[in-house]
Tab-separated table of C-alpha atoms in Angstrom:
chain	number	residue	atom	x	y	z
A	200	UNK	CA	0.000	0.000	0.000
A	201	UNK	CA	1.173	3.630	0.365
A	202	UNK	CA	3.881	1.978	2.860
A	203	UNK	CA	5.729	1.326	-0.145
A	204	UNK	CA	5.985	5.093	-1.631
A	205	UNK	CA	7.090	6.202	1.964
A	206	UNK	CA	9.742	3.494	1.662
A	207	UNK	CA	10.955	4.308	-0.855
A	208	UNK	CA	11.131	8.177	-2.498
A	209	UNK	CA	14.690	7.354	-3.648
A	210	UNK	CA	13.438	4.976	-6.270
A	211	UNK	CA	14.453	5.305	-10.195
A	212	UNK	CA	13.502	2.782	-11.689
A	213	UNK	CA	10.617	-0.272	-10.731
A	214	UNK	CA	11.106	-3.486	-13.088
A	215	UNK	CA	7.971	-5.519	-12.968
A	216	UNK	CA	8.147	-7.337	-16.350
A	217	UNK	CA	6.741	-10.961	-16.894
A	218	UNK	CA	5.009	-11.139	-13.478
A	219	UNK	CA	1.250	-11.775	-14.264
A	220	UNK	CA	0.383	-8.926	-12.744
A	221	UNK	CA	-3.238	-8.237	-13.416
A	222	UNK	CA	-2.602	-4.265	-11.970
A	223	UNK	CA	0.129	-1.741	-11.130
A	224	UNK	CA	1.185	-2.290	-7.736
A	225	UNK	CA	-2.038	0.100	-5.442
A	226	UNK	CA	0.762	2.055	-3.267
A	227	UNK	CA	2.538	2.755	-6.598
A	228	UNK	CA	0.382	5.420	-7.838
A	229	UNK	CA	-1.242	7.168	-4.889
A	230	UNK	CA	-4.001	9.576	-5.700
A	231	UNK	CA	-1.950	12.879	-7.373
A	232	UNK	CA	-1.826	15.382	-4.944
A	233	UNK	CA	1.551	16.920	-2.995
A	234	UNK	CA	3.923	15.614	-2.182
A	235	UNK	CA	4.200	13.786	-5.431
A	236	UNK	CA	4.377	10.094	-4.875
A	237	UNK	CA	8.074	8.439	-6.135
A	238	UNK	CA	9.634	11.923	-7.059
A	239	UNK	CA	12.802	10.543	-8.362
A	240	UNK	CA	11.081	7.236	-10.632
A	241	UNK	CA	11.727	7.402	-14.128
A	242	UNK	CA	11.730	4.282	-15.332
A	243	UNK	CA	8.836	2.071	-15.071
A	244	UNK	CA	8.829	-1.032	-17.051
A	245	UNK	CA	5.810	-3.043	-16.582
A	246	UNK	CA	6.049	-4.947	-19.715
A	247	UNK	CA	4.661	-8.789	-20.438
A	248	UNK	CA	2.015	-8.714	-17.483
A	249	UNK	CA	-1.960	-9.194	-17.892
A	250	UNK	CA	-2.045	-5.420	-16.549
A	251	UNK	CA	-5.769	-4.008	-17.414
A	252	UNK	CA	-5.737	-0.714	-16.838
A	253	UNK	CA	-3.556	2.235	-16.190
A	254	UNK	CA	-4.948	4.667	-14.415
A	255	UNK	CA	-5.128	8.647	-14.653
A	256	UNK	CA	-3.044	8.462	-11.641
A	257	UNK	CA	0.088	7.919	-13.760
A	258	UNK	CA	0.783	11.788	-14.021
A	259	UNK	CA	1.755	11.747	-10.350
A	260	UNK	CA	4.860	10.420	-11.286
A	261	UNK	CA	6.820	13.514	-11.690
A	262	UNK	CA	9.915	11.863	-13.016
A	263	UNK	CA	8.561	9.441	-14.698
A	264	UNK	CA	11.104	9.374	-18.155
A	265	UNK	CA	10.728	5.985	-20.110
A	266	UNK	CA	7.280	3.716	-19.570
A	267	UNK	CA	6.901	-0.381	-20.849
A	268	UNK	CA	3.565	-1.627	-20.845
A	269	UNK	CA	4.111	-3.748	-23.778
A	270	UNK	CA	2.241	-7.075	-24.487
A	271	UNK	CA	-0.785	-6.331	-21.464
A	272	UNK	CA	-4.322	-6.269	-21.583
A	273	UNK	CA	-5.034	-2.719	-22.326
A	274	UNK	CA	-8.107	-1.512	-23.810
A	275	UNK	CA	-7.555	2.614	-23.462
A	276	UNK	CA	-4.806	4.639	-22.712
A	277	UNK	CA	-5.695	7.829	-20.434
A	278	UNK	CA	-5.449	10.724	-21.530
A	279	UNK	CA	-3.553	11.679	-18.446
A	280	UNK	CA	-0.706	9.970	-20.056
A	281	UNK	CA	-0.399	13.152	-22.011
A	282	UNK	CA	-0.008	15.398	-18.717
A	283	UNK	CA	2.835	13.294	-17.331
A	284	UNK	CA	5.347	16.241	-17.386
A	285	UNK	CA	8.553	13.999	-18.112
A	286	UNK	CA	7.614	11.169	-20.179
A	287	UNK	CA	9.808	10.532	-23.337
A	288	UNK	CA	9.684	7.226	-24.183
A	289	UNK	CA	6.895	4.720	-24.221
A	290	UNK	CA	5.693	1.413	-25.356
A	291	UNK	CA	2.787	0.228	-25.730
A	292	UNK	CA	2.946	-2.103	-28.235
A	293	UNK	CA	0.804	-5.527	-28.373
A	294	UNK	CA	-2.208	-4.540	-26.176
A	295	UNK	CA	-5.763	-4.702	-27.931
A	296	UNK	CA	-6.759	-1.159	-27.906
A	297	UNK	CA	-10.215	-0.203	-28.296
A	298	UNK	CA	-8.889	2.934	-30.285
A	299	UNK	CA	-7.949	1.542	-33.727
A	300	UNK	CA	-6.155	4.260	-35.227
A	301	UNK	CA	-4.188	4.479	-31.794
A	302	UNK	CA	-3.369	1.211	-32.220
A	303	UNK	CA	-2.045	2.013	-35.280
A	304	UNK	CA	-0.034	4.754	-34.193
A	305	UNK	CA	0.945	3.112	-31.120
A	306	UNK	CA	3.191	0.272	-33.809
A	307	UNK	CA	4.184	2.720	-35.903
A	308	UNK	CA	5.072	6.703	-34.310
A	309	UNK	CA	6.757	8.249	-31.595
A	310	UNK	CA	5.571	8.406	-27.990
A	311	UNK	CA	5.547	12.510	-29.245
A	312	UNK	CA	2.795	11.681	-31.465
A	313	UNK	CA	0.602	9.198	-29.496
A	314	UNK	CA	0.782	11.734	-26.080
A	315	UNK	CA	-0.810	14.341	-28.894
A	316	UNK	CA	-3.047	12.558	-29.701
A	317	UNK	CA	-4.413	11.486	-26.620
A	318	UNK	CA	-3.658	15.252	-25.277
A	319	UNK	CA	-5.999	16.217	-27.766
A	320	UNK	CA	-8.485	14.092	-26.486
A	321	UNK	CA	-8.267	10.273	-28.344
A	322	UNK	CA	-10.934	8.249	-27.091
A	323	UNK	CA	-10.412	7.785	-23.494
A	324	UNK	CA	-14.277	8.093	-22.786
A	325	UNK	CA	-16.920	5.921	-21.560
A	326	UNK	CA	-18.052	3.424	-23.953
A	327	UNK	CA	-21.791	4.992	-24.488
A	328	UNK	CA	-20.038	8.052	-25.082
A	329	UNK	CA	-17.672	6.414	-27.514
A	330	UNK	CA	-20.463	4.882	-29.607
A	331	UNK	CA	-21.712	8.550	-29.530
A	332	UNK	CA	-18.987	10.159	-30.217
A	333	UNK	CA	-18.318	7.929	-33.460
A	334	UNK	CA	-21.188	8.247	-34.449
A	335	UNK	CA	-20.948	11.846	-34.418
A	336	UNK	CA	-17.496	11.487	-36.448
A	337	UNK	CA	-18.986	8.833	-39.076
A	338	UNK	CA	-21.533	11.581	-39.773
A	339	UNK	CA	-18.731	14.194	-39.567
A	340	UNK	CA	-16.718	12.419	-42.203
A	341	UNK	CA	-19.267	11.687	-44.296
A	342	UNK	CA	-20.050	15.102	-44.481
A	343	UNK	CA	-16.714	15.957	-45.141
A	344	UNK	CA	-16.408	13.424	-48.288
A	345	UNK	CA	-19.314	14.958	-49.950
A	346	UNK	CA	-17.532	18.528	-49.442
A	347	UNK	CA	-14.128	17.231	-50.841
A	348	UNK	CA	-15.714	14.542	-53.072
A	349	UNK	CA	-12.843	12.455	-51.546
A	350	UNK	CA	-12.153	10.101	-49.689
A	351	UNK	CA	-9.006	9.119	-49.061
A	352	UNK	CA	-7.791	12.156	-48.321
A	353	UNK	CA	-9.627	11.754	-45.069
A	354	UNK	CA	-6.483	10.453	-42.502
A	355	UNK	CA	-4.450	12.890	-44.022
A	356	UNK	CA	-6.950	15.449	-43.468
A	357	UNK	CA	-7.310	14.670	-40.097
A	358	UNK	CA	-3.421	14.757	-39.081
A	359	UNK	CA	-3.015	18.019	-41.731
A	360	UNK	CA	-5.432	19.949	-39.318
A	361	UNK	CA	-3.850	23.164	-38.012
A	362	UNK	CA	-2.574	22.578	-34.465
A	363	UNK	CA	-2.063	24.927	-32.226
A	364	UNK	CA	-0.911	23.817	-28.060
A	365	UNK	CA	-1.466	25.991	-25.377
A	366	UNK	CA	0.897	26.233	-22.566
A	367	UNK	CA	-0.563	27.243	-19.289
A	368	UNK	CA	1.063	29.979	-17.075
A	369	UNK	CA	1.627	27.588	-14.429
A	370	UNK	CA	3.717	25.589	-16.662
A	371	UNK	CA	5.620	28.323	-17.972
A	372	UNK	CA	9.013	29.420	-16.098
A	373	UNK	CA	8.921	33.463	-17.594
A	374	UNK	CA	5.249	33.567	-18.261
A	375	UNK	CA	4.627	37.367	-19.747
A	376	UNK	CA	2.680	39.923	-17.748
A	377	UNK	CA	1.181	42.799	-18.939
A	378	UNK	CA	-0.244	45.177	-16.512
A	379	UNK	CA	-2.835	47.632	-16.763
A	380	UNK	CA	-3.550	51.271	-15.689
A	381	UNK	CA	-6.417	52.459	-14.140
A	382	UNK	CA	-6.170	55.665	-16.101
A	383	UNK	CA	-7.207	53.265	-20.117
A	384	UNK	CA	-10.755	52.930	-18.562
A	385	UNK	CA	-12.000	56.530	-19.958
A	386	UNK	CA	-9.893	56.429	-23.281
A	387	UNK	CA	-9.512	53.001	-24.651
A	388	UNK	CA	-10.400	50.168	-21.575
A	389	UNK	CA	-9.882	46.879	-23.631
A	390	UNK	CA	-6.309	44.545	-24.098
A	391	UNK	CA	-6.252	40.770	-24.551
A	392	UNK	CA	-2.295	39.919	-25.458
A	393	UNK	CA	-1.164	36.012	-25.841
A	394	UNK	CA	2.007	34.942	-27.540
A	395	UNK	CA	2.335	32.647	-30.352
A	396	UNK	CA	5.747	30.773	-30.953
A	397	UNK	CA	7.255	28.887	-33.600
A	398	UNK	CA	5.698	30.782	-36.870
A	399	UNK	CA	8.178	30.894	-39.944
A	400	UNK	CA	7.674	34.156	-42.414
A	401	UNK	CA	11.216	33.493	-44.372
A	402	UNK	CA	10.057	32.150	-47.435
A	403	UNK	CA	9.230	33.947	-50.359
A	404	UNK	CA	6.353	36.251	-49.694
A	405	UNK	CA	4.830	35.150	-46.041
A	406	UNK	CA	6.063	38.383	-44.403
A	407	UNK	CA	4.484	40.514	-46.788
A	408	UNK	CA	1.495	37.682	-46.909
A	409	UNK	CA	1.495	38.290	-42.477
A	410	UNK	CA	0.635	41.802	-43.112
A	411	UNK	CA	-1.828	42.406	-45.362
A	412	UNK	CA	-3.779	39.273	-43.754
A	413	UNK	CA	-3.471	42.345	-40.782
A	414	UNK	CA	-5.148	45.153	-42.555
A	415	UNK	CA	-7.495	42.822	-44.228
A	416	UNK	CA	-8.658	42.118	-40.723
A	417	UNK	CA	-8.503	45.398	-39.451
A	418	UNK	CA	-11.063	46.308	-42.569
A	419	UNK	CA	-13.255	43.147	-41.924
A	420	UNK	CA	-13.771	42.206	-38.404
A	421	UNK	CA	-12.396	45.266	-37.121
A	422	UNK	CA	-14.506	46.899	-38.206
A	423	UNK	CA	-11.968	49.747	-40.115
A	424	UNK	CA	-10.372	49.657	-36.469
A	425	UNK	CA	-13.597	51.207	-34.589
A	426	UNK	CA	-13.987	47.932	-33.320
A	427	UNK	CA	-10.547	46.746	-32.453
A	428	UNK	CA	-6.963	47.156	-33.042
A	429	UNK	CA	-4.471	45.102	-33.699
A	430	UNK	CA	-0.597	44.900	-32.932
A	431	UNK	CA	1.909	42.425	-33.647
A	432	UNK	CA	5.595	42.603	-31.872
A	433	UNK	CA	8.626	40.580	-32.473
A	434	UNK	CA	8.621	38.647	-28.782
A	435	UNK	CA	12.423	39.029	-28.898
A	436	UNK	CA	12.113	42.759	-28.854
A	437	UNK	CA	9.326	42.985	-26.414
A	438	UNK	CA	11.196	44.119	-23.271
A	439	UNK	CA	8.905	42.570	-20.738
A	440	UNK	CA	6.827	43.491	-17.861
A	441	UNK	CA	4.482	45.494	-20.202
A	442	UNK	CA	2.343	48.714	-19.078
A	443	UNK	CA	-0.714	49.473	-20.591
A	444	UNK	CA	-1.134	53.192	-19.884
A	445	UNK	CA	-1.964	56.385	-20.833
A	446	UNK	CA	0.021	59.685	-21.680
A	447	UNK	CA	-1.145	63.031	-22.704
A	448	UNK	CA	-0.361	63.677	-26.766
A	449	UNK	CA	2.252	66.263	-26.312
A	450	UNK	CA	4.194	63.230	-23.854
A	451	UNK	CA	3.612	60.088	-25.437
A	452	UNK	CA	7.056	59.694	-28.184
A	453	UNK	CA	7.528	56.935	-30.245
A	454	UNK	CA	8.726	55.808	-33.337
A	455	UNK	CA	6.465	54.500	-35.297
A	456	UNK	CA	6.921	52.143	-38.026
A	457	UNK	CA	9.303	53.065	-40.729
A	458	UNK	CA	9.386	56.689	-39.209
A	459	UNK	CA	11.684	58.989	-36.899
A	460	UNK	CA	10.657	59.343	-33.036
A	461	UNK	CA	7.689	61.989	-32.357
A	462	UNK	CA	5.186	62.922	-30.044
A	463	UNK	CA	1.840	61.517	-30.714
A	464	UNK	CA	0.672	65.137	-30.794
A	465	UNK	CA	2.709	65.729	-33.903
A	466	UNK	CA	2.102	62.550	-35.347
A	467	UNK	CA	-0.939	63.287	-35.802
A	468	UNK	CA	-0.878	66.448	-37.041
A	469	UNK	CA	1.766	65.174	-39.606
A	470	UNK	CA	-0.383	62.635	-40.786
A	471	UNK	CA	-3.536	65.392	-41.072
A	472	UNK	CA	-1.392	67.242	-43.032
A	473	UNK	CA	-0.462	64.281	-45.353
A	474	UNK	CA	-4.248	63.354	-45.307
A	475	UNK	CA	-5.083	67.024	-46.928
A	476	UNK	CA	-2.689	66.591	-49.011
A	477	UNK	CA	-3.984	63.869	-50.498
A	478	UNK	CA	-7.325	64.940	-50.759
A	479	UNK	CA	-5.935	67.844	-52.756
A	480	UNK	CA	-4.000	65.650	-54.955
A	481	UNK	CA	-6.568	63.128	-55.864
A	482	UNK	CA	-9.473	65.151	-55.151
A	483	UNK	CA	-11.078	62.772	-53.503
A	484	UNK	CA	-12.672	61.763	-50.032
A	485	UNK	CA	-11.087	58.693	-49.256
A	486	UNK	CA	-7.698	58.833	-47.621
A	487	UNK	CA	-5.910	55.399	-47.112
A	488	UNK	CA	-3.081	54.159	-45.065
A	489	UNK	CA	-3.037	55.421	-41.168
A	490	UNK	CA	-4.939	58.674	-41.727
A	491	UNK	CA	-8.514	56.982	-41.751
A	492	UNK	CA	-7.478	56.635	-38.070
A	493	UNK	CA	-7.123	60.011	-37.153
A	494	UNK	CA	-10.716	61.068	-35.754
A	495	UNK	CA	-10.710	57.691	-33.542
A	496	UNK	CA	-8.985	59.805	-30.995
A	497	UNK	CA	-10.955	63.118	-31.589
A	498	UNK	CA	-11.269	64.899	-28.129
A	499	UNK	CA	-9.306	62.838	-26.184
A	500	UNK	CA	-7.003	64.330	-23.502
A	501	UNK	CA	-5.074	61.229	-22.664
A	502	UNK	CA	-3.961	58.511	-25.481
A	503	UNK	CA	-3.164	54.825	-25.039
A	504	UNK	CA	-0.091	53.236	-25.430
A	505	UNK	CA	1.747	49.913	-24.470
A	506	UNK	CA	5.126	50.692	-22.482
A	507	UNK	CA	7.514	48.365	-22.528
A	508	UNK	CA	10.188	47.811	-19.409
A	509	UNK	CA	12.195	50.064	-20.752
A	510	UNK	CA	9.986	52.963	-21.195
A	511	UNK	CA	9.621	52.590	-24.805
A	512	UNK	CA	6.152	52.628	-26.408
A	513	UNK	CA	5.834	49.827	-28.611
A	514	UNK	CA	1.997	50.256	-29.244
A	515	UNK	CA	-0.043	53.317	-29.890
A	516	UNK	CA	-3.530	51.419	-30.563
A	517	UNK	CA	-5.175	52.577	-32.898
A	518	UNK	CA	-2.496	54.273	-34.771
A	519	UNK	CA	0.392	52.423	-35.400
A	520	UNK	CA	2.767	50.232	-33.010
A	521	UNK	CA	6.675	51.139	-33.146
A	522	UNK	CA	9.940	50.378	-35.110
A	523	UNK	CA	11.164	48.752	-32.393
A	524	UNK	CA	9.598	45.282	-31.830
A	525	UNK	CA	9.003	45.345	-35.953
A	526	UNK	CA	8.723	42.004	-37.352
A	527	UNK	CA	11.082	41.049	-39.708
A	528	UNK	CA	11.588	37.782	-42.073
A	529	UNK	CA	13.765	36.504	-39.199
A	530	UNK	CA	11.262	36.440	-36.429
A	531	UNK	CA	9.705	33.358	-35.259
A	532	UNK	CA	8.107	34.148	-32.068
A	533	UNK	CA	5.258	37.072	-31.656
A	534	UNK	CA	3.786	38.962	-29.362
A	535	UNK	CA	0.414	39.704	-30.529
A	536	UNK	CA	-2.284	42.040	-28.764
A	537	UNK	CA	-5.973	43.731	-29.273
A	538	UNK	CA	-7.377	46.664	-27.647
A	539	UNK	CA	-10.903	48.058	-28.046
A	540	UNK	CA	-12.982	50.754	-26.437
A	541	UNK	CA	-15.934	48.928	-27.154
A	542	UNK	CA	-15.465	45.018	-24.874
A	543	UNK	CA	-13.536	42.393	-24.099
A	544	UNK	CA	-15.118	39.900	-25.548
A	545	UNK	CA	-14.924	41.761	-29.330
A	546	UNK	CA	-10.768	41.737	-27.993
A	547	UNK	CA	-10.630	38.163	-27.581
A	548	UNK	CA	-13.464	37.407	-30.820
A	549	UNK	CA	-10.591	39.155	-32.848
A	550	UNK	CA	-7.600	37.479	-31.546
A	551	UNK	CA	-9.245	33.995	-32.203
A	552	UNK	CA	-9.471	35.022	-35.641
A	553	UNK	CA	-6.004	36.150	-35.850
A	554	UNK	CA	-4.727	32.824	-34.166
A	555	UNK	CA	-6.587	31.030	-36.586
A	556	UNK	CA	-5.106	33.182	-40.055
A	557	UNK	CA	-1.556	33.107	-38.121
A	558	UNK	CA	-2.062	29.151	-37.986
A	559	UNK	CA	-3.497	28.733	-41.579
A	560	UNK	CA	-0.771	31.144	-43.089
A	561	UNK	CA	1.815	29.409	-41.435
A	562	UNK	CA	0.980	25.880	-42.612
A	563	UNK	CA	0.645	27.373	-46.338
A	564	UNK	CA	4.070	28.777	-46.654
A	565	UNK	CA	5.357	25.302	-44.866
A	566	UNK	CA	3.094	23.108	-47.506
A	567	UNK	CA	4.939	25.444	-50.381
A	568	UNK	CA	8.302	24.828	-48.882
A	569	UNK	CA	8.092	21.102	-48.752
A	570	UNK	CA	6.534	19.934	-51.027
A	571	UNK	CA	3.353	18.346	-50.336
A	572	UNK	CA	4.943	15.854	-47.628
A	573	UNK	CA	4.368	12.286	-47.676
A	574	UNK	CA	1.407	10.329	-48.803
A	575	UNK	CA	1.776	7.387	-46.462
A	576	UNK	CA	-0.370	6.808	-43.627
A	577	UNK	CA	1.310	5.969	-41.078
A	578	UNK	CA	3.815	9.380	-42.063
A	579	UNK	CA	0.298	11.297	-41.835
A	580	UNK	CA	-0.365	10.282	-38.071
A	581	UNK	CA	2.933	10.775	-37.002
A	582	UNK	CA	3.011	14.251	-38.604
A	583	UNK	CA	4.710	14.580	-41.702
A	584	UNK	CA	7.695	16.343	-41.749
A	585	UNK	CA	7.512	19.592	-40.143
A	586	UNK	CA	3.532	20.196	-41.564
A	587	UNK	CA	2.316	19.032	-38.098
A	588	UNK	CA	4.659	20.861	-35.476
A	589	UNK	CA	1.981	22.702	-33.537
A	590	UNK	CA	2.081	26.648	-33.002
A	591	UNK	CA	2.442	26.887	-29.260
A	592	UNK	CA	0.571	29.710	-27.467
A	593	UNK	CA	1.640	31.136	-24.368
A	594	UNK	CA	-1.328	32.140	-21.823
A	595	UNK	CA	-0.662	36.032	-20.929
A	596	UNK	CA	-2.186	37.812	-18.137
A	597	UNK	CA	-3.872	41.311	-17.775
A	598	UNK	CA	-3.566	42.055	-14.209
A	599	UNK	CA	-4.349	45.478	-12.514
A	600	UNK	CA	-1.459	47.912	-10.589
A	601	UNK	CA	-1.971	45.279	-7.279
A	602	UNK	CA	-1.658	42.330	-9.250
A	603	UNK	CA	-5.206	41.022	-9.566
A	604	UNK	CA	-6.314	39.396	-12.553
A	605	UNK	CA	-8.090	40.808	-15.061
A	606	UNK	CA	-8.044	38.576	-18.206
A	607	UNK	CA	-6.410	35.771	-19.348
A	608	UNK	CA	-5.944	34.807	-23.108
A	609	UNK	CA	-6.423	32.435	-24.156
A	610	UNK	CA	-8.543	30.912	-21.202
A	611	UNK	CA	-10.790	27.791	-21.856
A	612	UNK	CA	-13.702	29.015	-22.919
A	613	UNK	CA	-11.522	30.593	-25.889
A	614	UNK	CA	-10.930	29.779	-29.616
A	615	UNK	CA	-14.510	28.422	-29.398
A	616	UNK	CA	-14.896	30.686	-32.637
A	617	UNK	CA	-12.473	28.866	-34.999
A	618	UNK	CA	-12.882	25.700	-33.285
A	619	UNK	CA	-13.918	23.964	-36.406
A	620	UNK	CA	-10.844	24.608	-38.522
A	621	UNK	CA	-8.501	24.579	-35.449
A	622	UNK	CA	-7.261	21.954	-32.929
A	623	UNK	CA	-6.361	23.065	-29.887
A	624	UNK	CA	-4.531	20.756	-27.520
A	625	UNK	CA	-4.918	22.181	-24.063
């Protein structure tokens, strides 16, 4: 019983192989909770036993490196499995899964692959819930074929999907903060950040691609900015912790893309007078570029701006966001961000969207790169090539001057919007 985890917190490795065991030793996985249970075991090899289930409880083992449970009974892997923080290396070859294309995967991938997709949620349910659930799919892909007309595209569909993995704050050692002044609530109240690693804009024209997906946004769903704003930062240059404040227009300096260093105050009357002069030229109404931005700040006394932890202003939402965090073809990791004046919920609606055009944009340039990947199955569930590397987000908090939270992006209940085209592995 748990006698034998007092015992014994040294232990590295427990070899149980060929011992008919019809279960994991009881005191071996003690309910998760602190202090973790076995803090040092990381290697548990189990193999050639009549073992019949393994519980959730196996992400308690903190250590836990390299796991056998080859040649057992096992019907389901849980999807714990995915949440033991260590794990590297596992077998579970010869054991009659219930999960078919797991079984599959479990012969033929690496443990990377497998603890995907069971993170993502395999089929670790209840078995009237499975029968639902396939049903639901069977319809799914049915649906599917007559859209595409095709049907053996459909595993490769299924592993192509864009994948994007969240990691939690409490997993992350340097999570960003950003942290927000009273004073925005009067001028513009609104910021949901997050940042988004691994995205590649070298090739060819994704850069260029990256930001005129940007504007088209800020036309379409932001509603010609009214709604929202957007601003993306090269995470490398983001100096964190962040301030979301306000400054008067004749304090607030920064240099704004592809510009020299000036007040907001003259900013904007440089780009009125660029705006008239315009109009004169072309005789016409419409100005383009920045200047339809101009009267969003009409009568304000205090602008908003993003400070970084040097002072700098990297963000003046909604006019432009500053030469120094620029992405370039080199960056890989962003800082994104939306502000409103209008709600939080049109902040985080818009981010979704960009998440999801980030994510799609990303996989097109890698699909041009490489060629179309391989056609083989098995190659398709174990991610071909690089197609199937997910876009990790990083959770970032909004918290007040004391600390307290306000939001946090993206929570749960987010990405429900793009849910259909995305995969989110939580």
């Amino acid at each position: 019983g748990p006698g034998l985890a007092r015992a014994a917190p040294q232990l590295q490795e427990l070899l149980l192989s060929g011992n008919r065991l019809r279960a994991l030793p009881g005191g071996l996985l003690p309910p998760a909770g602190p202090p973790a249970p076995f803090p040092l075991l990381s290697r548990l090899d189990a193999a050639d036993n009549e073992v019949e289930e393994l519980g959730a409880d196996i992400a308690a083992l903190p250590a836990l490196k390299s796991l056998d449970v080859a040649n057992n009974q096992l019907r389901e892997l849980p999807a714990a499995l995915a949440d033991c923080p260590r794990l590297k290396e596992a077998n579970f070859r010869g054991n009659q899964l219930r999960d078919k294309r797991l079984e599959k995967m479990v012969n033929g991938c690496q443990t990377k692959a497998i603890l995907e997709y069971l993170r993502a949620g395999g089929r670790g349910k209840g078995k009237a819930e499975s029968a639902r659930e396939e049903v639901r799919k069977k319809k799914r892909e049915k649906q599917q074929k007559k859209d595409s007309g095709d049907g053996e595209q459909d595993e490769v569909e299924e592993a192509s999907k864009l994948l994007v993995k969240v990691l939690h704050v409490s997993e992350n050692p340097a999570p960003l903060v950003v942290k927000v002044s009273p004073g925005v609530k009067d001028v513009r109240a609104f910021i949901v950040c997050c940042v988004l690693k691994g995205v590649n804009l070298k090739p060819g024209n994704a850069l260029k691609r990256f930001l005129s997906m940007q504007t088209k946004l800020h036309e379409d769903i932001c509603e010609k900015r009214t709604a929202a704003t957007i601003a993306t930062h090269d995470l490398q240059l983001v100096k964190a912790p962040l301030t979301y404040d306000v400054q008067p227009p004749d304090e607030l300096k920064i240099t704004p893309l592809g510009r020299k260093e000036i007040k907001a105050k003259d900013l904007l009357r440089q780009l009125q007078l660029e705006a008239e002069e315009q109009r004169k030229q072309k005789k016409r109404q419409n100005v383009s570029g920045l200047h339809k931005y101009l009267q969003l700040l009409d009568g304000k006394d205090n602008y908003p701006c993003l400070v970084d932890a040097e002072g700098a202003v990297i963000s003046f939402p909604p006019i432009t966001n500053s030469e120094k965090t620029k992405i370039r073809k080199e960056t890989r990791d962003l800082f994104l961000e939306v502000t409103s004046d209008t709600s939080l919920q049109i902040c985080k609606d818009v981010m979704d969207t960009l998440i999801l055009k980030i994510a799609e944009l990303n996989r097109s340039t890698l699909e041009s790169k490489e060629g179309s990947g391989s056609d083989m199955e098995s190659d398709a569930l174990c991610g071909a090539g690089n197609l199937n590397l997910p876009l990790v987000m990083e959770q970032v908090r909004a918290v007040d001057m004391d600390g307290n939270l306000k939001v946090l992006y993206p929570s749960k209940t987010d990405l429900a919007t793009v849910s259909s085209l995305l995969t989110v592995i939580r």
